[in-house]
Amino acid sequence: ILSYLSIGEAENYRYYWQKEWDINPPSWLEEENPDWSGNYKVRYWDKEWREIIFGNPDAYLDKILKAGFDGVYLDLVDSFEYFEELQ
């Protein structure tokens, strides 16, 4: 059984979302995806975002693995295209 993990967008309905981000977003949080309400592009290379995703006991990936999933579907691995278009 696979779990889902978006690495290219933050989702305001996930456990890690902090209410203050609605008013004062972190520097790594970009604009909302116009096609998916509540999903925001992220600067995926930023240390703060990476720490949310992996590398500590409270990270999203660690929670998935502890839940016993067999694997993880990583969504939006092509997020670099969004940032290429901005240049």
mmCIF file of C-alpha atoms in Angstrom:
data_model
loop_
_atom_site.group_PDB
_atom_site.id
_atom_site.type_symbol
_atom_site.label_atom_id
_atom_site.label_comp_id
_atom_site.label_asym_id
_atom_site.label_seq_id
_atom_site.Cartn_x
_atom_site.Cartn_y
_atom_site.Cartn_z
ATOM 1 C CA ILE A 1 0.000 0.000 0.000
ATOM 2 C CA LEU A 2 1.336 3.398 -1.023
ATOM 3 C CA SER A 3 0.914 6.738 0.687
ATOM 4 C CA TYR A 4 0.784 10.132 -1.011
ATOM 5 C CA LEU A 5 3.280 12.931 -0.386
ATOM 6 C CA SER A 6 3.429 16.225 -2.255
ATOM 7 C CA ILE A 7 6.966 17.538 -2.225
ATOM 8 C CA GLY A 8 6.342 20.473 -4.548
ATOM 9 C CA GLU A 9 3.350 22.049 -2.840
ATOM 10 C CA ALA A 10 2.246 22.680 0.715
ATOM 11 C CA GLU A 11 -1.390 21.914 1.456
ATOM 12 C CA ASN A 12 -3.334 23.965 3.973
ATOM 13 C CA TYR A 13 -5.329 20.912 5.087
ATOM 14 C CA ARG A 14 -2.293 18.862 6.188
ATOM 15 C CA TYR A 15 -1.174 18.445 9.801
ATOM 16 C CA TYR A 16 1.928 20.614 9.320
ATOM 17 C CA TRP A 17 0.040 23.721 8.128
ATOM 18 C CA GLN A 18 0.206 26.572 10.615
ATOM 19 C CA LYS A 19 -2.696 29.031 10.722
ATOM 20 C CA GLU A 20 -0.388 32.050 10.829
ATOM 21 C CA TRP A 21 0.841 31.127 7.344
ATOM 22 C CA ASP A 22 -2.512 32.380 6.005
ATOM 23 C CA ILE A 23 -1.512 35.916 7.015
ATOM 24 C CA ASN A 24 2.265 35.732 7.311
ATOM 25 C CA PRO A 25 3.594 32.925 5.087
ATOM 26 C CA PRO A 26 7.155 31.638 5.444
ATOM 27 C CA SER A 27 9.631 32.768 2.793
ATOM 28 C CA TRP A 28 9.587 29.355 1.101
ATOM 29 C CA LEU A 29 5.812 29.434 0.515
ATOM 30 C CA GLU A 30 4.804 30.713 -2.919
ATOM 31 C CA GLU A 31 1.482 31.500 -4.570
ATOM 32 C CA GLU A 32 -1.600 29.324 -4.372
ATOM 33 C CA ASN A 33 -2.098 26.837 -7.178
ATOM 34 C CA PRO A 34 -5.058 28.253 -9.155
ATOM 35 C CA ASP A 35 -6.166 24.726 -10.081
ATOM 36 C CA TRP A 36 -6.060 23.289 -6.535
ATOM 37 C CA SER A 37 -7.493 25.433 -3.771
ATOM 38 C CA GLY A 38 -5.431 25.274 -0.591
ATOM 39 C CA ASN A 39 -2.276 24.083 -2.364
ATOM 40 C CA TYR A 40 0.724 26.408 -2.478
ATOM 41 C CA LYS A 41 3.918 26.150 -4.488
ATOM 42 C CA VAL A 42 6.990 25.816 -2.303
ATOM 43 C CA ARG A 43 10.666 26.520 -2.659
ATOM 44 C CA TYR A 44 11.345 22.820 -2.217
ATOM 45 C CA TRP A 45 15.071 23.351 -1.717
ATOM 46 C CA ASP A 46 14.533 25.491 1.381
ATOM 47 C CA LYS A 47 15.761 23.907 4.621
ATOM 48 C CA GLU A 48 12.553 24.663 6.556
ATOM 49 C CA TRP A 49 10.390 22.933 3.945
ATOM 50 C CA ARG A 50 12.752 19.963 3.731
ATOM 51 C CA GLU A 51 12.548 19.562 7.518
ATOM 52 C CA ILE A 52 8.760 19.370 7.267
ATOM 53 C CA ILE A 53 9.066 16.644 4.637
ATOM 54 C CA PHE A 54 11.913 14.482 5.975
ATOM 55 C CA GLY A 55 14.780 14.129 8.402
ATOM 56 C CA ASN A 56 13.209 14.299 11.847
ATOM 57 C CA PRO A 57 10.711 12.218 13.857
ATOM 58 C CA ASP A 58 7.860 14.676 13.219
ATOM 59 C CA ALA A 59 8.515 14.928 9.475
ATOM 60 C CA TYR A 60 5.814 13.938 7.009
ATOM 61 C CA LEU A 61 7.832 11.072 5.511
ATOM 62 C CA ASP A 62 8.690 9.687 8.936
ATOM 63 C CA LYS A 63 5.008 9.680 9.898
ATOM 64 C CA ILE A 64 4.152 7.797 6.699
ATOM 65 C CA LEU A 65 6.828 5.179 7.321
ATOM 66 C CA LYS A 66 5.782 4.747 10.959
ATOM 67 C CA ALA A 67 2.215 4.162 9.775
ATOM 68 C CA GLY A 68 3.430 1.053 7.956
ATOM 69 C CA PHE A 69 2.977 1.975 4.312
ATOM 70 C CA ASP A 70 4.962 -0.058 1.781
ATOM 71 C CA GLY A 71 6.018 2.985 -0.201
ATOM 72 C CA VAL A 72 5.328 6.616 -0.999
ATOM 73 C CA TYR A 73 4.030 8.255 -4.172
ATOM 74 C CA LEU A 74 5.949 11.530 -4.473
ATOM 75 C CA ASP A 75 3.817 14.090 -6.264
ATOM 76 C CA LEU A 76 4.995 17.252 -7.984
ATOM 77 C CA VAL A 77 8.579 16.135 -8.461
ATOM 78 C CA ASP A 78 8.418 18.326 -11.570
ATOM 79 C CA SER A 79 7.955 21.508 -9.522
ATOM 80 C CA PHE A 80 11.233 22.844 -10.848
ATOM 81 C CA GLU A 81 9.337 23.671 -14.059
ATOM 82 C CA TYR A 82 7.264 26.291 -12.217
ATOM 83 C CA PHE A 83 10.419 28.078 -11.078
ATOM 84 C CA GLU A 84 12.074 27.792 -14.495
ATOM 85 C CA GLU A 85 9.118 29.628 -16.027
ATOM 86 C CA LEU A 86 9.549 32.490 -13.551
ATOM 87 C CA GLN A 87 13.019 33.257 -14.875
#
